[in-house]
XYZ file of C-alpha atoms in Angstrom:
471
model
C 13.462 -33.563 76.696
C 12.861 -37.001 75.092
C 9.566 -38.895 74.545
C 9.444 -41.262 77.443
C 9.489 -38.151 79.416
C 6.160 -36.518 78.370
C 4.811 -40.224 78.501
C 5.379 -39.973 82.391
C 4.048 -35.951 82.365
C 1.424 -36.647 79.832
C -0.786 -38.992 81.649
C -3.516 -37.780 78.893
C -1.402 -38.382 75.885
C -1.370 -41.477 74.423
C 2.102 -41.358 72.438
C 4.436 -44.360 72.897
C 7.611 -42.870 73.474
C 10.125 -43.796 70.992
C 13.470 -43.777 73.931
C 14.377 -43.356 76.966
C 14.679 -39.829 79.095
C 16.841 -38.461 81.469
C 15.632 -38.931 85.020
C 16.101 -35.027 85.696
C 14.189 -33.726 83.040
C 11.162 -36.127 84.041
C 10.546 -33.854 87.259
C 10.072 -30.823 85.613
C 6.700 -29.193 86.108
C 6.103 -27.176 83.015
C 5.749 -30.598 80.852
C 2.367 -31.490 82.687
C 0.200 -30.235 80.031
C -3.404 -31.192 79.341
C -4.261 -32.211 76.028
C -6.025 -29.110 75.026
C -3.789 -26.581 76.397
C -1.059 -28.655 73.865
C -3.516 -28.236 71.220
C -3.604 -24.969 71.496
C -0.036 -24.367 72.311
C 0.676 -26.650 69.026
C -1.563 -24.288 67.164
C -0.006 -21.340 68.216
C 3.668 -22.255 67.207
C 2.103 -22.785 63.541
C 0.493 -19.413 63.708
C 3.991 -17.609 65.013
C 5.788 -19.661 62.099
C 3.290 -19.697 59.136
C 3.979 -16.111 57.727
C 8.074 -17.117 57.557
C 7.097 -20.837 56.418
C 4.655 -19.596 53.351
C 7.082 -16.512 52.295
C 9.966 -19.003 50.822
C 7.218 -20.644 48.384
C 5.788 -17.443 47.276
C 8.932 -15.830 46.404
C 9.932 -18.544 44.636
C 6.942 -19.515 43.030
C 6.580 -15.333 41.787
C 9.929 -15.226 40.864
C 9.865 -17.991 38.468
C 6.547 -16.286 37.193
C 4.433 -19.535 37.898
C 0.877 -19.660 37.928
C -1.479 -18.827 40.450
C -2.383 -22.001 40.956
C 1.291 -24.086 40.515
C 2.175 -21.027 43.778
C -0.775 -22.516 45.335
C 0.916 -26.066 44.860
C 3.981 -25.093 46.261
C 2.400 -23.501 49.299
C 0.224 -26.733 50.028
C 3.205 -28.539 49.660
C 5.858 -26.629 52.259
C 2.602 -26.679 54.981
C 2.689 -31.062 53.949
C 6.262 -31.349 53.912
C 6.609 -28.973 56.743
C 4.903 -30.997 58.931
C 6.548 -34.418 58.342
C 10.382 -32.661 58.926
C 8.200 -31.538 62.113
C 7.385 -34.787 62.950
C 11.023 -36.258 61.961
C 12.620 -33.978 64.292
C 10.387 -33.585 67.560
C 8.477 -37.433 67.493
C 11.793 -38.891 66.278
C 12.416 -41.733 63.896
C 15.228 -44.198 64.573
C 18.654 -42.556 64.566
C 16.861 -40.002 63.154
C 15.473 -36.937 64.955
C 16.761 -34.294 67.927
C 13.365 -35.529 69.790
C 12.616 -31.694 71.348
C 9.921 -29.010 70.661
C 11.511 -28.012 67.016
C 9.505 -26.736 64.318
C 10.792 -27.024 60.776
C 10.013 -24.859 58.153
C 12.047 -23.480 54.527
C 15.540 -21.799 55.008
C 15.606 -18.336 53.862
C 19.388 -18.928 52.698
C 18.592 -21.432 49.653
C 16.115 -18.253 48.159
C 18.478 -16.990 45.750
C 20.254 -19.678 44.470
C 16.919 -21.340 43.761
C 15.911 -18.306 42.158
C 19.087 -18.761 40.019
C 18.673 -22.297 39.460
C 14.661 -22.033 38.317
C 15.469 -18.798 36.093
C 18.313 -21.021 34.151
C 16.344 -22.772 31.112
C 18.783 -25.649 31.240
C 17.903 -26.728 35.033
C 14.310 -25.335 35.995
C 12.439 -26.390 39.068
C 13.043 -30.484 38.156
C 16.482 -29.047 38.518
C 15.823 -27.478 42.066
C 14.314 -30.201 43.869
C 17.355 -32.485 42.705
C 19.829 -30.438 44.045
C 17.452 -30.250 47.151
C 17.160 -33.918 47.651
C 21.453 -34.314 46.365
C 21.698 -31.780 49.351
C 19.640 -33.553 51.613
C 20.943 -36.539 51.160
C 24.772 -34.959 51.599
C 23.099 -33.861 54.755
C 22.121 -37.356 56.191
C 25.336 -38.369 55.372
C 27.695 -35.544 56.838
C 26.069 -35.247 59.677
C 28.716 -36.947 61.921
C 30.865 -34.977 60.769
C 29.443 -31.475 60.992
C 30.926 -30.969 64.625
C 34.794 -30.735 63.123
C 33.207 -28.202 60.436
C 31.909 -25.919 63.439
C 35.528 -24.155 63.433
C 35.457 -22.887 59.911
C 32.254 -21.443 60.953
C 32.811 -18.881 64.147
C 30.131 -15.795 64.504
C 32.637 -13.716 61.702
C 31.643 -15.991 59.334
C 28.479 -17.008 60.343
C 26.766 -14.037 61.198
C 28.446 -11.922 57.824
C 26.771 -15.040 55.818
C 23.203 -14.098 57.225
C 23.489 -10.561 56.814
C 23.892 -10.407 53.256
C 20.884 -13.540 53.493
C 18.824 -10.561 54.366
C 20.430 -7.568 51.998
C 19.999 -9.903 49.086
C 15.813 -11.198 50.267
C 15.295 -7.031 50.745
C 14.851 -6.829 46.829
C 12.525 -8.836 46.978
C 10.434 -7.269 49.394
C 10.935 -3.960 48.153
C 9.889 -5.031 44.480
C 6.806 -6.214 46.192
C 6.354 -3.386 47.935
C 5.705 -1.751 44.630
C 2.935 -3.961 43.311
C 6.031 -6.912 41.980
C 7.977 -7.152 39.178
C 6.026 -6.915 35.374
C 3.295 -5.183 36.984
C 2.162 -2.353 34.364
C 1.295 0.385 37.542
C 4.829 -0.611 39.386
C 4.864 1.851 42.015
C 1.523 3.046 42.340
C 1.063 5.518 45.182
C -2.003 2.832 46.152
C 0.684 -0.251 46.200
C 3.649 1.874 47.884
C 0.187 3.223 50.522
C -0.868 0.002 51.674
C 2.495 -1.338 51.957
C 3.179 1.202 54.682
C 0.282 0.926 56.313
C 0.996 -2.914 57.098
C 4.698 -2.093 57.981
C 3.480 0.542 60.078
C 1.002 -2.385 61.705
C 3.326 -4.338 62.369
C 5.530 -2.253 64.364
C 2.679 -0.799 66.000
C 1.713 -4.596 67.085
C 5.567 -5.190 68.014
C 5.260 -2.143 69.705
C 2.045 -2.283 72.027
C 1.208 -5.874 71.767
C 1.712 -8.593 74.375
C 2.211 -12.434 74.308
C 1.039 -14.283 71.515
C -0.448 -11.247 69.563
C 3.226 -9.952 69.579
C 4.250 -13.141 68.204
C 2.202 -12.873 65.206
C 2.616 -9.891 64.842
C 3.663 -10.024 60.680
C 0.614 -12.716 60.287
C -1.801 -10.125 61.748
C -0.628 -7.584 59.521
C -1.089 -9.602 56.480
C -4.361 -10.944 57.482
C -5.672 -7.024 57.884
C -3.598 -5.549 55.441
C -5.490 -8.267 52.936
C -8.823 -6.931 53.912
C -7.885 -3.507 53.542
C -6.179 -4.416 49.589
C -9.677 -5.569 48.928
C -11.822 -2.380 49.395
C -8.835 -1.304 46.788
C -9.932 -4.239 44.180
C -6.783 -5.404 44.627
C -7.730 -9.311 45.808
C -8.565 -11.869 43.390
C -10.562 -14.997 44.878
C -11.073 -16.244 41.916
C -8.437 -19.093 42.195
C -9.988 -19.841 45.668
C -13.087 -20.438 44.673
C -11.993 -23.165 42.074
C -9.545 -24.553 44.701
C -10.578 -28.356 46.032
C -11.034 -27.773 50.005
C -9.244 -31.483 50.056
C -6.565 -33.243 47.909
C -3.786 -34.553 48.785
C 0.414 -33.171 48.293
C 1.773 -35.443 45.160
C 5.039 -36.377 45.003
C 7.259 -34.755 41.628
C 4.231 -32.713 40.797
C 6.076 -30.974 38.711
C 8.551 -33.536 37.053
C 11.075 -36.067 38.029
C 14.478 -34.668 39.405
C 16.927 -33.763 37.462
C 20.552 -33.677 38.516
C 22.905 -30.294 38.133
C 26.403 -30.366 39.230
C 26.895 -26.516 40.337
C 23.509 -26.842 41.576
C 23.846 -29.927 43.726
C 27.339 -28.166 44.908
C 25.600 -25.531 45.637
C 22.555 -26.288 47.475
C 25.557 -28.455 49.829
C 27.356 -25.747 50.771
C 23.797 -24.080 52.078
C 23.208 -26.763 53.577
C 26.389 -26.508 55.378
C 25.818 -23.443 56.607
C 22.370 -24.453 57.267
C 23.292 -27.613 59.779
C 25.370 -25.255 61.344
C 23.049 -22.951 62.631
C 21.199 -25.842 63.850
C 23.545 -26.966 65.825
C 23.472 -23.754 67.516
C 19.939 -23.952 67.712
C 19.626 -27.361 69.309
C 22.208 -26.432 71.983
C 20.271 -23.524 73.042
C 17.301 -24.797 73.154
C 18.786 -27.859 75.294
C 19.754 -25.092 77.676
C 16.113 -24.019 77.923
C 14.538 -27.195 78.056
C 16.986 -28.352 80.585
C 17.694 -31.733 78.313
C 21.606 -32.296 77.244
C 22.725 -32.960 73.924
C 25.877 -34.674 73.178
C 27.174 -35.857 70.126
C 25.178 -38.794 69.004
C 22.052 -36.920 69.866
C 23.340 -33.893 67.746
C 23.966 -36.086 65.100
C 20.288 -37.299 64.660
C 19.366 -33.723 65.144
C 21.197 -32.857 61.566
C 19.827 -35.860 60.289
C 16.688 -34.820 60.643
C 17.278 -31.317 58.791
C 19.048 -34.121 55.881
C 15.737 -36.172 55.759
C 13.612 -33.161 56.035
C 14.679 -31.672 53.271
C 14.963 -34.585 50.840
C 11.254 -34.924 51.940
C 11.197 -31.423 51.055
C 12.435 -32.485 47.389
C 10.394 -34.976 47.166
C 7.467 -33.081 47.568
C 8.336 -30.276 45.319
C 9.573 -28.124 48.262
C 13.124 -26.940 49.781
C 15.366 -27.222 52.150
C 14.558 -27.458 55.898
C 15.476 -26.031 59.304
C 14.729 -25.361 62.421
C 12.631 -21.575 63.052
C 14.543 -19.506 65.856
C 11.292 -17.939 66.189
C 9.572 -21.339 67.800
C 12.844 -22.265 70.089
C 12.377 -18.545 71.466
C 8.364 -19.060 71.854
C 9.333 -22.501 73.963
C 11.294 -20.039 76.281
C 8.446 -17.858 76.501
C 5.796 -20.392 77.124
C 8.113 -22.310 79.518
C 6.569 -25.450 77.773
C 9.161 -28.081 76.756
C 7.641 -31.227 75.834
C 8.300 -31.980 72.220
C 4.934 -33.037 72.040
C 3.566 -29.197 71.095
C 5.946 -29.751 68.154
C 4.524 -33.068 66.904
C 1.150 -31.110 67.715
C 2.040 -28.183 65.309
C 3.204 -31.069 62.867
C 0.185 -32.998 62.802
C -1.904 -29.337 62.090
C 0.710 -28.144 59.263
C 0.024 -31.642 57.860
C -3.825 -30.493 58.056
C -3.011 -27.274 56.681
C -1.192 -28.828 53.312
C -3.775 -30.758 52.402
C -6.627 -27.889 52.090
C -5.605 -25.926 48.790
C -8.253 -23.760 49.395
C -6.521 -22.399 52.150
C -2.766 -22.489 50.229
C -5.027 -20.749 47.383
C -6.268 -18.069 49.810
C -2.318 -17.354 50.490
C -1.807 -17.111 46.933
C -4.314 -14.173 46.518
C -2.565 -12.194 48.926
C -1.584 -8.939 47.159
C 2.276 -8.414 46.452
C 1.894 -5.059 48.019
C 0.829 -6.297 51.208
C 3.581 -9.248 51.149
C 5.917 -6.343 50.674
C 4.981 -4.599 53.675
C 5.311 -7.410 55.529
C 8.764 -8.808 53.540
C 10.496 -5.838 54.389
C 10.067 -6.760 58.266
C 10.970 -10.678 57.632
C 13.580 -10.256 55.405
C 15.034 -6.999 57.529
C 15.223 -9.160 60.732
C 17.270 -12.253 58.712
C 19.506 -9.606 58.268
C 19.513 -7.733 61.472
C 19.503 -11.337 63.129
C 23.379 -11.809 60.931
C 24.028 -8.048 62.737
C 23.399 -9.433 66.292
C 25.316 -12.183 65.344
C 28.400 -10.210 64.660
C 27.760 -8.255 67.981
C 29.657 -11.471 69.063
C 32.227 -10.593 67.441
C 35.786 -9.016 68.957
C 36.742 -6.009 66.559
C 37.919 -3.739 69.139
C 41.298 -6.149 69.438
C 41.344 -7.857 65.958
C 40.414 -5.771 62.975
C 41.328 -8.596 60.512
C 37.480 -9.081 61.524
C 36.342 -5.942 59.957
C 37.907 -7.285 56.775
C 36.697 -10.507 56.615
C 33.327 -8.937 57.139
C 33.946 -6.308 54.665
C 35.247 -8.373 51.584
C 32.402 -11.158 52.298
C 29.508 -8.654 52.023
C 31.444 -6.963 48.784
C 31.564 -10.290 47.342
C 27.929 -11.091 48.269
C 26.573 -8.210 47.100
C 28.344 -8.368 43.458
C 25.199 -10.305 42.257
C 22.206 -7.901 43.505
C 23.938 -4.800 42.529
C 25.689 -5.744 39.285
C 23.991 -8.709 37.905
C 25.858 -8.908 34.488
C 29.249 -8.839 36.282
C 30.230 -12.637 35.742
C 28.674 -12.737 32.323
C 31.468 -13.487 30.170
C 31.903 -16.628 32.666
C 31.628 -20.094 31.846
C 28.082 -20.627 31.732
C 28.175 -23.609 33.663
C 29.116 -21.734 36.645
C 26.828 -19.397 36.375
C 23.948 -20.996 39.178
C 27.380 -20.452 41.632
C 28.124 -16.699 41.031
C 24.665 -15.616 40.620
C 24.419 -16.485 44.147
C 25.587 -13.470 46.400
C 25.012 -15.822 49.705
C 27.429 -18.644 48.201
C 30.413 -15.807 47.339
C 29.884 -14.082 50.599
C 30.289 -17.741 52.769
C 33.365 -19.270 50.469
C 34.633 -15.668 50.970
C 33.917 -15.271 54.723
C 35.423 -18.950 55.818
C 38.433 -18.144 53.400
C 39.431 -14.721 54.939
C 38.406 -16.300 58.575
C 41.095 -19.190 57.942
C 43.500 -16.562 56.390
C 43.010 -13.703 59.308
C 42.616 -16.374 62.212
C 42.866 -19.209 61.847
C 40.906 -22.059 62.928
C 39.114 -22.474 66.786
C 39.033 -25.372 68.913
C 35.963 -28.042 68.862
C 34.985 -26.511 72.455
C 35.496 -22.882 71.124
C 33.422 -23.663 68.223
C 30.610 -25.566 70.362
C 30.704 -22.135 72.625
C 30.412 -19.355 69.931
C 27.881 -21.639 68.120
C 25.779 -21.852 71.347
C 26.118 -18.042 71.546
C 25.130 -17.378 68.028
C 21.612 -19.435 68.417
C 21.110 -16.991 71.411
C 21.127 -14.031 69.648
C 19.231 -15.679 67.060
C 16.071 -16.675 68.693
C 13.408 -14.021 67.909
């Protein structure tokens, strides 16, 4: 659905539309919206998004055992940067931009290696955000030519990649779960407690809620599972109340960029994979919103997840990407006007320039983030496990092995973290990364077991694999 579409649906929206629209997708009925059912509908794809979009900051940020109030930063600044790539995709820019209801926010898949990266004394966060904007940048630039990659990457390979995405985050949420890493009373029966309790809330939401409450379902659980950590003393608002309720996201808070080789390398091959599942993202979601996408379109699609995520960089963020959580609300709401994604934009724009409020996300116990993390990181990797429901191992058990080997090789970092150490220390950001062994692993065995598909094969099974993605 392009913008001089809405224009002739949107009688009350005053957008100009940035090209033209095909004639078919101008008569469809669910794109008359009034302006304050699209606020609203904006509003609530920020609120189904903003427990995933804030988790990549905080894990990061705790991780590298920054302070409250640099977490804080970080937070303000994925909301900011957030909702430009927002805008970049859905409004459009020239050549740039898919120009559908697609909300960006930070890939789970670039966690560890950042964590990597920012633990390494020798690159630091300066050395993050220049691999992010190097890998943005390699985005922009490949993104022609990501349709003839689409064969290396069927659902084997693809949906192996994701499940160990979620195997490796599930530390983290378990250390959480505990009261975090450091903390003198790790695994206090009060820390472990209230962590079940919001699991248990948020299945019981999944469960016996409806519509948008089911959406939110994790955000609901951290909001009450907050208030219950406070009759336990366990919430400090003490950063909050020193927070500035305005100020505005500052480019290279934290330093100017520097420039790592195995880091830059590294962050590319995400990115890879990353452009990849967006293409199987846009192509469903052009099935629900009735709106083609051929090649050239495509193509500004993935530039849009490049230029996101050097904006990203530039505002001491990550990499971006379309949530599968938001194409599967448009299916839900039926509403396919891009304009409730520049909407949600515009508000997560709002929201990253109040640090009171990234401050108030700070405070949120580690305990109650773990309740919640083991639900969000759990479904990255159940989402890789749908993925590979895709995949034919009845009549080709070559599969099970590339599967097999990939997730060994993935998993070599979390469970054995000393295993490369008499490496070459220079390659150490690579093999500390369980998600970059598993996906050179995966596409090797794939190649060696079967080969490569065709362009229309690929297309297909990367269609398929956005399916079973959407949440």
């Amino acid at each position: 659905m392009t913008s001089a579409t809405n224009t002739a649906v949107h009688p009350d929206v005053v957008i100009d539309p940035p090209d033209p629209a095909p004639v078919e997708a101008a008569a469809a009925p669910v794109n008359k919206v009034p302006p304050v059912a699209l606020g609203l509908l904006g509003l609530q794809h920020v609120l189904v998004m903003y427990a995933g979009a804030v988790a990549v900051p905080l894990i990061v940020g705790r991780a590298l055992k920054l302070a409250p109030e640099q977490i804080a930063m970080l937070v303000s600044a994925d909301l900011f940067a957030g909702g430009l790539a927002t805008l970049v995709q859905s409004w459009g820019l020239p050549g740039v931009g898919v120009r559908m209801p697609v909300m960006m926010g930070v890939t789970f898949a670039a966690v560890t290696p950042m964590i990597a990266m920012g633990s390494s004394p020798e690159i630091g966060l300066t050395g993050i955000y220049g691999a992010v904007i190097a890998a943005g940048l390699f985005a922009f630039l490949v993104a022609p030519l990501v349709g003839r990659l689409l064969p290396l990457f069927p659902p084997v390979v693809t949906g192996t990649i994701i499940l160990v995405i979620g195997i490796s985050l599930m530390k983290v949420g378990v250390n959480w779960a505990a009261g975090g890493v450091g903390n003198p009373n790790y695994g206090a029966p009060v820390f472990l407690g209230i962590a079940a309790f919001v699991l248990c809330l948020i299945m019981a939401i999944t469960r016996y809620g409806a519509g948008f409450v089911n959406s939110a379902s994790v955000l609901i659980g951290i909001i009450v599972g907050m208030v219950v950590a406070g009759f336990f003393g366990l919430v400090d608002f003490s950063h909050v109340a020193t927070a500035p309720w305005f100020d505005v996201v500052r480019p290279f808070a934290f330093g100017f960029p520097t420039f790592d080789l195995v880091s830059v390398i590294t962050l590319c091959i995400v990115m890879v994979v990353v452009m990849i599942e967006s293409t199987g993202m846009f192509l469903a979601l052009a099935e629900i919103c009735a709106d083609p996408v051929d090649e050239k379109r495509l193509t500004k699609g993935l530039r849009g997840d490049g230029l996101g995520t050097i904006i990203g960089g530039v505002f001491n963020t990550f990499p971006y990407t379309s949530f599968s959580q938001n194409i599967g609300l448009v299916g839900v709401t039926g509403v396919r006007t891009p304009y409730v994604a520049v909407v949600g934009g515009f508000i997560m724009l709002g929201l990253g320039l109040i640090p009171k409020l990234a401050a108030v996300v700070e405070a949120v116990p580690q305990c109650v983030l773990g309740g919640a993390g083991l639900v969000m990181f759990g479904m990255v990797g159940a989402t890789g496990a749908r993925i590979l429901q895709a995949v034919d191992f009845a009549h080709n058990r070559n599969n099970l092995f590339v599967v097999a080997v990939s997730v060994g090789f993935g998993m070599i970092p979390l469970v054995a973290p000393n295993f490369f150490k008499q490496m070459p220390h220079a390659l150490h950001p690579l093999l500390e990364s369980g998600i970059l062994l598993c996906a050179i692993s995966a596409v090797l065995l794939n190649l060696f077991f079967n080969g490569l598909q065709s362009a229309e094969e690929a297309r297909a099974a990367a269609k398929a694999q956005a399916a079973k993605s959407e949440h």
